[in-house]
Short mmCIF file of C-alpha atoms in Angstrom, two decimals:
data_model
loop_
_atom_site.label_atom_id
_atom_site.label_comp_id
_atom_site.label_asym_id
_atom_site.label_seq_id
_atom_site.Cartn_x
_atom_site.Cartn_y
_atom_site.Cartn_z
CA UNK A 1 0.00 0.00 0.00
CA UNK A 2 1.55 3.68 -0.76
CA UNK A 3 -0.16 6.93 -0.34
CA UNK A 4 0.72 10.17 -1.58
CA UNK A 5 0.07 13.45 0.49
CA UNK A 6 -0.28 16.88 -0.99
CA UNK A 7 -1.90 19.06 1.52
CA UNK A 8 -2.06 22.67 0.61
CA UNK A 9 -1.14 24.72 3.81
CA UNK A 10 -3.28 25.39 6.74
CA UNK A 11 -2.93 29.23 6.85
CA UNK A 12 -1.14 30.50 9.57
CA UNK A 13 -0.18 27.47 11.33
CA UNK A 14 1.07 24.59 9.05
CA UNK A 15 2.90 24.94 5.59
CA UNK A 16 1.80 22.23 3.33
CA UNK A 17 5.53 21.10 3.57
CA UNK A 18 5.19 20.49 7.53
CA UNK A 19 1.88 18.77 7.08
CA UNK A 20 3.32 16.46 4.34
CA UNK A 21 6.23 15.72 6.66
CA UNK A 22 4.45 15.38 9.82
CA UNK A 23 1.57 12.84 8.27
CA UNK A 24 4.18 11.26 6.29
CA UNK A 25 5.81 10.46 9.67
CA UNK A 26 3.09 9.36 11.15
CA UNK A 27 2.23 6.61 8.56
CA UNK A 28 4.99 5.65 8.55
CA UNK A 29 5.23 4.45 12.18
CA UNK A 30 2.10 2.40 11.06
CA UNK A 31 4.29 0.75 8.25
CA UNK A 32 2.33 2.40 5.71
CA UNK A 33 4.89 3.87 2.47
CA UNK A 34 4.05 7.30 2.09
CA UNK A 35 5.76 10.08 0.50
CA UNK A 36 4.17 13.78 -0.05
CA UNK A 37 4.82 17.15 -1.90
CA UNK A 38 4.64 20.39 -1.02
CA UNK A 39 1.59 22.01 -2.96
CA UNK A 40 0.12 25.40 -3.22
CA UNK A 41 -2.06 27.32 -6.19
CA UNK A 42 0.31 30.03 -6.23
CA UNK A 43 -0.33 31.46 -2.55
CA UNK A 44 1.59 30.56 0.63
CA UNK A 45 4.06 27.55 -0.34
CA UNK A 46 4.18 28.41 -3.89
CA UNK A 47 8.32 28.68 -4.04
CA UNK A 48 8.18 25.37 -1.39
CA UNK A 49 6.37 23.64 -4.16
CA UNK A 50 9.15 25.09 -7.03
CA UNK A 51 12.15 24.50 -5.03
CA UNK A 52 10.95 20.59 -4.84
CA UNK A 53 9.71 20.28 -8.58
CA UNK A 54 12.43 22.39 -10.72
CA UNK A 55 16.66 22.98 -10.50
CA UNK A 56 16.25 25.98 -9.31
CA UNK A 57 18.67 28.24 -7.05
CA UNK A 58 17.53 30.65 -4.26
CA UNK A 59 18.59 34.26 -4.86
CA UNK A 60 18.06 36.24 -1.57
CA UNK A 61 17.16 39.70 -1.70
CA UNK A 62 16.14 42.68 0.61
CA UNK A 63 12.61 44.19 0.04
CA UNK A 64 10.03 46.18 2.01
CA UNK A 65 6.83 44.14 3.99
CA UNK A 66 3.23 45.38 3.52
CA UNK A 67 4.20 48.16 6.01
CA UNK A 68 7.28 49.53 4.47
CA UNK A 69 10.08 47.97 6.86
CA UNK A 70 13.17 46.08 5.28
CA UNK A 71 12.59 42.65 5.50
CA UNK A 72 15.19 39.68 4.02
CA UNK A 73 13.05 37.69 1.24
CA UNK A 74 13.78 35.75 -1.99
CA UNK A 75 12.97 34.21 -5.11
CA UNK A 76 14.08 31.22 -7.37
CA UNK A 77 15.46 31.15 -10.46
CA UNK A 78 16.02 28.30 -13.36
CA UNK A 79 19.46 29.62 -15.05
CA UNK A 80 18.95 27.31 -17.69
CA UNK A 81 15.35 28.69 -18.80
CA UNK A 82 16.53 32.36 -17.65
CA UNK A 83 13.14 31.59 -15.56
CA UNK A 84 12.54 33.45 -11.89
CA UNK A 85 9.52 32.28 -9.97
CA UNK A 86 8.07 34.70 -7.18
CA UNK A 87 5.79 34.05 -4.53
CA UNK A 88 3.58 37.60 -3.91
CA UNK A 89 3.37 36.34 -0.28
CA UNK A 90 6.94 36.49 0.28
CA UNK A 91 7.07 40.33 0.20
CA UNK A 92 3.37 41.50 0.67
CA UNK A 93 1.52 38.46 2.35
CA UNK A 94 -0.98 38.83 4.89
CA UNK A 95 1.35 36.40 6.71
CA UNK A 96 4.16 38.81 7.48
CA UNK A 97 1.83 41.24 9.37
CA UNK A 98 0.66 40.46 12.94
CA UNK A 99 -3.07 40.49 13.50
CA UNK A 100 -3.56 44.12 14.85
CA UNK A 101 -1.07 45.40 12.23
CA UNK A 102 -3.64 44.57 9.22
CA UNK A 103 -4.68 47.61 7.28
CA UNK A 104 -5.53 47.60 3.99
CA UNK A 105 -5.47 51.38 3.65
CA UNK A 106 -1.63 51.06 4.16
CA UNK A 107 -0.20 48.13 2.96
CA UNK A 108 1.62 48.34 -0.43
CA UNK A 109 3.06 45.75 -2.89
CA UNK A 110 6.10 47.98 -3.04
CA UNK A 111 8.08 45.08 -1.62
CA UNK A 112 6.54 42.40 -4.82
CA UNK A 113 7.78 45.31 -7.17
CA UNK A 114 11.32 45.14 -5.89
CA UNK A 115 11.66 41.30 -5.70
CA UNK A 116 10.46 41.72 -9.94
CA UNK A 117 13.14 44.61 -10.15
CA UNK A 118 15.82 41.80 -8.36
CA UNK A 119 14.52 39.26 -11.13
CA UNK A 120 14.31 42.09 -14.07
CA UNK A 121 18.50 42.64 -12.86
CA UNK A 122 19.42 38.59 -13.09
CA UNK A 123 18.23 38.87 -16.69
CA UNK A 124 15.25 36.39 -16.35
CA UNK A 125 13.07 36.14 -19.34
CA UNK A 126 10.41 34.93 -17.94
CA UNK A 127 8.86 35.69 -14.62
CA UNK A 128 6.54 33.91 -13.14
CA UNK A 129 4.25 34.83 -10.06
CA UNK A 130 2.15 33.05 -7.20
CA UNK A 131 -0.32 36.07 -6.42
CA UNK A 132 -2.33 34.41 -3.24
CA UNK A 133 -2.05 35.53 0.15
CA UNK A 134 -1.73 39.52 -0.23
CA UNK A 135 -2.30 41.60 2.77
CA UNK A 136 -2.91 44.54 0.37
CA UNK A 137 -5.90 46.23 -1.51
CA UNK A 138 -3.90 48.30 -3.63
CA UNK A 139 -4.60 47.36 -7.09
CA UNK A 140 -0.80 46.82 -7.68
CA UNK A 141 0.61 50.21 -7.44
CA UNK A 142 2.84 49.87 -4.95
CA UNK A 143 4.28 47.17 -7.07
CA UNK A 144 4.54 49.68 -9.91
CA UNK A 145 5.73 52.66 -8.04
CA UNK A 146 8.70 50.12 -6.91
CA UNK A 147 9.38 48.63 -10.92
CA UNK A 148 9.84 53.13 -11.87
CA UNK A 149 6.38 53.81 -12.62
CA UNK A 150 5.16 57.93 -11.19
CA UNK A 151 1.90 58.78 -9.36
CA UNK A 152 1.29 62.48 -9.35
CA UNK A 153 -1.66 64.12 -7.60
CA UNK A 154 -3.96 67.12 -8.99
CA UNK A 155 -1.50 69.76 -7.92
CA UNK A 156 1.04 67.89 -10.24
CA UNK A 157 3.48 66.60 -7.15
CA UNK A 158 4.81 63.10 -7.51
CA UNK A 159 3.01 60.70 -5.27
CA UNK A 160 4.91 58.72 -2.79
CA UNK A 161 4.23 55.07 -0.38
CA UNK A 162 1.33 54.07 -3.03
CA UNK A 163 -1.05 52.19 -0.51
CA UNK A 164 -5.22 51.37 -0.94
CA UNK A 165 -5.55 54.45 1.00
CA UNK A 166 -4.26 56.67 -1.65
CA UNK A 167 -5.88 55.46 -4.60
CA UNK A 168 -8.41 58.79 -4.41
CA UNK A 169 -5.73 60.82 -4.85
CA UNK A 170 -3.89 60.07 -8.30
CA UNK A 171 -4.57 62.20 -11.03
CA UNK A 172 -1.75 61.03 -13.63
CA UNK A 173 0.07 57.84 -14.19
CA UNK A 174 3.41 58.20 -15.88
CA UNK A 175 4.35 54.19 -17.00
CA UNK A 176 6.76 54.99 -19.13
CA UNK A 177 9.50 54.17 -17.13
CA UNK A 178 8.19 51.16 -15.56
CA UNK A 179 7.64 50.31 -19.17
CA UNK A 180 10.97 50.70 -20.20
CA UNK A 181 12.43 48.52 -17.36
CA UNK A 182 10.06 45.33 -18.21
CA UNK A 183 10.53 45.20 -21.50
CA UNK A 184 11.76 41.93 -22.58
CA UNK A 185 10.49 40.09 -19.70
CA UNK A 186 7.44 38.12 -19.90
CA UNK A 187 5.46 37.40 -17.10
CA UNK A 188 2.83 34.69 -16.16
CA UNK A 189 0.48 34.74 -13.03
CA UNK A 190 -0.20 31.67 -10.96
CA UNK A 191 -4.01 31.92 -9.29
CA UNK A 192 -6.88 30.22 -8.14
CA UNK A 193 -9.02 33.70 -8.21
CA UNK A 194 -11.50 34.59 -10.91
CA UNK A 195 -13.14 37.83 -9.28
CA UNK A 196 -13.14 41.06 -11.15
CA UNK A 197 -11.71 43.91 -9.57
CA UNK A 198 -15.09 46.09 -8.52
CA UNK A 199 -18.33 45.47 -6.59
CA UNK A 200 -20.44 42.89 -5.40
CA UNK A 201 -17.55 39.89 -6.06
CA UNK A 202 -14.54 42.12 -6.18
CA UNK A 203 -11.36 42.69 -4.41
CA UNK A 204 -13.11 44.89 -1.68
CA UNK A 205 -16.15 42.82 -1.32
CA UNK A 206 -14.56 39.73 -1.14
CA UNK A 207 -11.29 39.71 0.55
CA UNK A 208 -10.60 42.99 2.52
CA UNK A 209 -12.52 42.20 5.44
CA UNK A 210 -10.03 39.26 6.18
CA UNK A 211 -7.21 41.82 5.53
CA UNK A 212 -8.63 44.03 8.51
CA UNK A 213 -11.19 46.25 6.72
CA UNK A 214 -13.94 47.26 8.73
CA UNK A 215 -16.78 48.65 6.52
CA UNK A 216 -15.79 52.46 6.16
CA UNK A 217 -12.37 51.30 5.12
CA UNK A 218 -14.07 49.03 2.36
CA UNK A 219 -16.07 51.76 1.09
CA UNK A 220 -13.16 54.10 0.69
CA UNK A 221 -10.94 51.25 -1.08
CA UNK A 222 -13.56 50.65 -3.58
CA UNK A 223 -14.14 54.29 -4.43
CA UNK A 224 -10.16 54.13 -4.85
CA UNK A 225 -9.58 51.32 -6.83
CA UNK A 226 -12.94 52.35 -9.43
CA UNK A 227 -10.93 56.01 -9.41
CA UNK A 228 -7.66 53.70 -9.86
CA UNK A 229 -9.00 51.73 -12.49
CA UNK A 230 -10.55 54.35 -14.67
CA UNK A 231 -6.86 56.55 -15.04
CA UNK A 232 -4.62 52.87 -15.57
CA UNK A 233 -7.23 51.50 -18.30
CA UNK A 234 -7.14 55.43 -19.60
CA UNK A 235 -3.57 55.66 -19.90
CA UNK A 236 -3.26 52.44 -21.15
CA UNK A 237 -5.95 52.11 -23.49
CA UNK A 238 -6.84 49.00 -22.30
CA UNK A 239 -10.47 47.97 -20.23
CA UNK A 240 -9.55 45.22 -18.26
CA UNK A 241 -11.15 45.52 -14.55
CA UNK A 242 -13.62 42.76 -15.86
CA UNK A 243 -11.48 40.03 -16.46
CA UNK A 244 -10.71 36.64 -14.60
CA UNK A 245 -8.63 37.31 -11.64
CA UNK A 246 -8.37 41.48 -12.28
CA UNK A 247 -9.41 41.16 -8.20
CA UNK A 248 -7.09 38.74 -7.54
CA UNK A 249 -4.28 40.02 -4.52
CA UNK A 250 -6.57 43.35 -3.81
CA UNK A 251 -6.12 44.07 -7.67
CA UNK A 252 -2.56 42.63 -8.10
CA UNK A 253 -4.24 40.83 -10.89
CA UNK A 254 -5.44 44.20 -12.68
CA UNK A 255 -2.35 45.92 -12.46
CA UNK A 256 -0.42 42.66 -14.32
CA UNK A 257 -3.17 42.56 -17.10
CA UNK A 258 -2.74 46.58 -17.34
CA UNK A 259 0.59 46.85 -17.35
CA UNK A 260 2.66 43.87 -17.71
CA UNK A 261 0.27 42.57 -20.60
CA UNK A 262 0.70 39.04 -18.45
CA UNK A 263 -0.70 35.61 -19.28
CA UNK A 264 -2.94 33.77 -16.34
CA UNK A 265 -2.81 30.08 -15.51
CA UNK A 266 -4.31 27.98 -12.80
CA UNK A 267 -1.92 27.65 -9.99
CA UNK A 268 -3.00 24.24 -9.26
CA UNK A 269 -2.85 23.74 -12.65
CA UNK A 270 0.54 24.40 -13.15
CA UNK A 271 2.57 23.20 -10.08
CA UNK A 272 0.40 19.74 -10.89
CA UNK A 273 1.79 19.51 -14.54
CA UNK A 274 5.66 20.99 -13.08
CA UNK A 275 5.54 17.82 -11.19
CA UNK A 276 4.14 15.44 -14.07
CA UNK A 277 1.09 14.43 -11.48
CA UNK A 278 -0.87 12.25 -13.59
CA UNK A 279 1.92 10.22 -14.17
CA UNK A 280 2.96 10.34 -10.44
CA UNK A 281 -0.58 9.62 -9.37
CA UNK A 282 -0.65 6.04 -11.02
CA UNK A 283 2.00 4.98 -8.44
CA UNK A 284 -0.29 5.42 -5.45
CA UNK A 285 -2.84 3.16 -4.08
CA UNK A 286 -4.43 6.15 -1.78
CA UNK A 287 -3.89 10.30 -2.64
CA UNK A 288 -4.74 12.37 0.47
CA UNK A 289 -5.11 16.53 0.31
CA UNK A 290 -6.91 19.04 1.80
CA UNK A 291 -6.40 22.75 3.12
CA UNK A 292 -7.07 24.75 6.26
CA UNK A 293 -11.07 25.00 5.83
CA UNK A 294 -12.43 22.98 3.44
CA UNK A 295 -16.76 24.18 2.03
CA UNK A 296 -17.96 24.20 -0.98
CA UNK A 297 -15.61 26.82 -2.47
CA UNK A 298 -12.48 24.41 -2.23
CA UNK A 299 -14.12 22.58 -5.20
CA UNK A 300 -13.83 25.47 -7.51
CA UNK A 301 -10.43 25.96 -8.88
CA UNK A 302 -8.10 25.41 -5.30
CA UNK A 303 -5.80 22.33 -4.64
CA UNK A 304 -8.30 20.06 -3.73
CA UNK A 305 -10.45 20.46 -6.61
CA UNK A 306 -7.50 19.53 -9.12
CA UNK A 307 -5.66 16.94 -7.25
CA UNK A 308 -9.55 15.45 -7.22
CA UNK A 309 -9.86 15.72 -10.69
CA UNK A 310 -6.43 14.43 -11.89
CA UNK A 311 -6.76 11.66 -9.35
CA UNK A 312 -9.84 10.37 -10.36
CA UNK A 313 -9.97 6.29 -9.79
CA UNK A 314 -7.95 6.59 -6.77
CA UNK A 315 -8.98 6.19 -3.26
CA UNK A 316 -9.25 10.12 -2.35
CA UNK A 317 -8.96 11.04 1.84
CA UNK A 318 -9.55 14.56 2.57
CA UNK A 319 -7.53 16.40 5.74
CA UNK A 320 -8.51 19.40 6.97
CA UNK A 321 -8.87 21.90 10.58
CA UNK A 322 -12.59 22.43 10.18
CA UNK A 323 -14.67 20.73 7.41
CA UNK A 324 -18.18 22.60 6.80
CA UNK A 325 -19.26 19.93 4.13
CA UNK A 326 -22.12 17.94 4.47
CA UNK A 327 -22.33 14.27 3.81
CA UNK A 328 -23.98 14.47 0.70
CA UNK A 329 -21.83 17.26 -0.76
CA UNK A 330 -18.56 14.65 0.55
CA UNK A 331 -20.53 11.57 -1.74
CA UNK A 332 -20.77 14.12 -4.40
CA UNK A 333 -17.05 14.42 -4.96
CA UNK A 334 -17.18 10.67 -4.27
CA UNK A 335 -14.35 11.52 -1.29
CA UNK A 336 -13.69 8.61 0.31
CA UNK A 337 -13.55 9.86 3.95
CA UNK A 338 -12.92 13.70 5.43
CA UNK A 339 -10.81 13.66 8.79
CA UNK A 340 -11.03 17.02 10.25
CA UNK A 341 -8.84 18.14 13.76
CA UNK A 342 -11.78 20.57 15.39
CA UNK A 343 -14.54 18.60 16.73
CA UNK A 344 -12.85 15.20 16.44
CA UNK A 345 -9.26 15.55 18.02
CA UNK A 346 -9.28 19.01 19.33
CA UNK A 347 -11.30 22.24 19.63
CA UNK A 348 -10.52 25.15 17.59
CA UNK A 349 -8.75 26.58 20.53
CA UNK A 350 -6.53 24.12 20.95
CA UNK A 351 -6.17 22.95 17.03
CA UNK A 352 -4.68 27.01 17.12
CA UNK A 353 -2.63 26.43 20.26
CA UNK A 354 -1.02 23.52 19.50
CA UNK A 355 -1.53 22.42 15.46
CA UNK A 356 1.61 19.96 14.94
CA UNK A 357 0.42 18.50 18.22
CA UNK A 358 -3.49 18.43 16.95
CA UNK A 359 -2.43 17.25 13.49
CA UNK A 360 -0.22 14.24 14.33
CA UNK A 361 -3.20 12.65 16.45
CA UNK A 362 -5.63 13.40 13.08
CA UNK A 363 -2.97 11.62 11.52
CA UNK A 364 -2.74 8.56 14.30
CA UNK A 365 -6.60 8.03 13.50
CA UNK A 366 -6.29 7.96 10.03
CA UNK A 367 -3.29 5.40 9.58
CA UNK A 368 -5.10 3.12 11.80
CA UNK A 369 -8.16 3.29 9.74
CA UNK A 370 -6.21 2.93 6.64
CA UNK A 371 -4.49 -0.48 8.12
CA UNK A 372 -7.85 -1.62 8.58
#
């Protein structure tokens, strides 16, 4: 019997690589073969995922967090395919903030901008981007005003620390340098979202709340990102706050359709075929995934939905912290069995107290039900 694990992370406690190591562990104590692989759709884990997949080489660099201060980061690059991949969450994740430092209104992808600047210097070709796990609502401009691009305000002085906050106040875009700098790079973006940037299912609507948003904050970011919007797709002659993923990263995904002419992929998608999964898959008797939360919406373009799809045949075990499927959405997806840590080894309390601790005794339960 062998079983393959490829849990995508359990956000803000376990990276997918720690879950695949600790369950991998614990089968193993039950004599079960297992082996797993970091996973991600381009968010948290993305360069985990690379690092294990491609030859790659790490290439540190120094770059600003959501909140301005100098922080050590990197990327990875493929010398032989002039190829650097970037993980968004590296520089400007939600994940490098504490939770009272969350602010929307003042975090900037300044820090995402100079990582693609470091990449721009090592003469990659092609760039490609994991865009998950932003802690910003900024529409990208921080990433621009980092990669040369100039904000200036009615009164014609150049804008500075580009944030959601300031959005309201730009009254001329000047690309040309930014433009200038790119050239000869081309750029893909890794991600699982498919909102458009404004209203009801936007980047405001949707995620800004979990980036600490209360509702006056949200109504001032949307007002600045429609104001945004209109002078980018002006001075770039190009409407694209409509399209797949334009919301994606608090409008990360607009700015890279409006300025960096970008192509989009499925994260999932593309880590899955890096590794060559559907030929890896027919080596397994069981596949187990999952993800922090797993409802409804993990079936729609995340990790679980593709490793699901691409596994098809195989005996399919679903992990997760807190499962709020029901039975018949679980026979649906004709999942074999959900194990979930709150309500059957822990409470959510603990499960956030002590997660490696929580997780390993999920794991216990599950080997012995396997070797059953």
């Amino acid at each position: 019997m062998k079983v393959l694990a490829l849990i995508d992370s359990f956000k803000g406690t376990l990276t997918s690589a720690q879950l695949g190591k600790i369950i991998t562990e614990e089968l193993k104590k039950k004599n079960i073969t297992a082996d797993y692989l970091p996973i991600s759709d381009g968010g948290d884990g993305f360069l985990d995922v690379i690092a294990k997949a491609a030859d790659v080489i790490t290439i540190p660099v120094q770059v600003r967090d959501p909140l301005g201060r100098s922080i050590d980061s990197y990327y990875l690059y493929d010398e032989k395919q002039s190829t650097a991949y970037l993980e968004l969450a590296k520089a400007s994740g939600i994940n490098l903030l504490k939770k009272e430092e969350l602010n929307p209104l003042l975090a900037s992808t300044y820090g995402l901008g100079q990582t693609i600047s470091a990449a721009i210097r090592n003469r990659a070709k092609k760039i490609i981007v994991g865009i998950g796990g932003s802690a910003t609502n900024d529409g990208g401009a921080g990433m621009a005003e980092a990669l040369g691009c100039r904000f200036f305000d009615s009164s014609g002085k150049l804008m500075t620390g580009l944030a959601g906050g300031k959005l309201s106040e730009i009254a001329v875009i000047d690309t040309k340098p930014m433009q200038k700098k790119i050239a000869g790079s081309d750029f893909v973006v890794l991600t699982d979202v498919t909102n458009p940037l404004l209203g009801e299912v936007g980047a405001i609507n949707v995620f800004s709340r979990q980036k600490g948003a209360n509702y006056k904050d949200m109504e001032i970011l949307e007002r600045g990102l429609f104001h945004y919007a209109q002078i980018v797709e002006k001075e770039g002659g190009v409407f694209c706050r409509n399209r797949p993923g334009a919301g994606a990263a608090g409008g990360v995904g607009f700015a890279f359709y409006a300025f960096f002419n970008a192509s989009y992929q499925s994260g999932i998608e593309h880590i899955l075929r890096l590794i060559d999964f559907k030929r890896l898959v027919k080596e397994y008797d069981y596949i187990i995934t999952g993800e922090g939360k797993i409802d409804i919406q993990s079936f729609y373009g995340k990790v679980i939905s593709e490793v699901i799809r691409q596994a098809s045949g195989k005996k399919l075990i679903l992990v997760c912290a807190v499962n709020e499927l029901s039975s018949s959405q679980t026979n649906e997806f004709k999942i074999n069995r959900i194990y979930q840590v709150v309500g059957t080894v822990a409470s959510k309390e603990e499960s956030l107290a002590q997660p490696e601790k929580c997780f390993r005794r999920l794991c216990l339960m599950l080997a012995d039900d396997i070797k059953k």
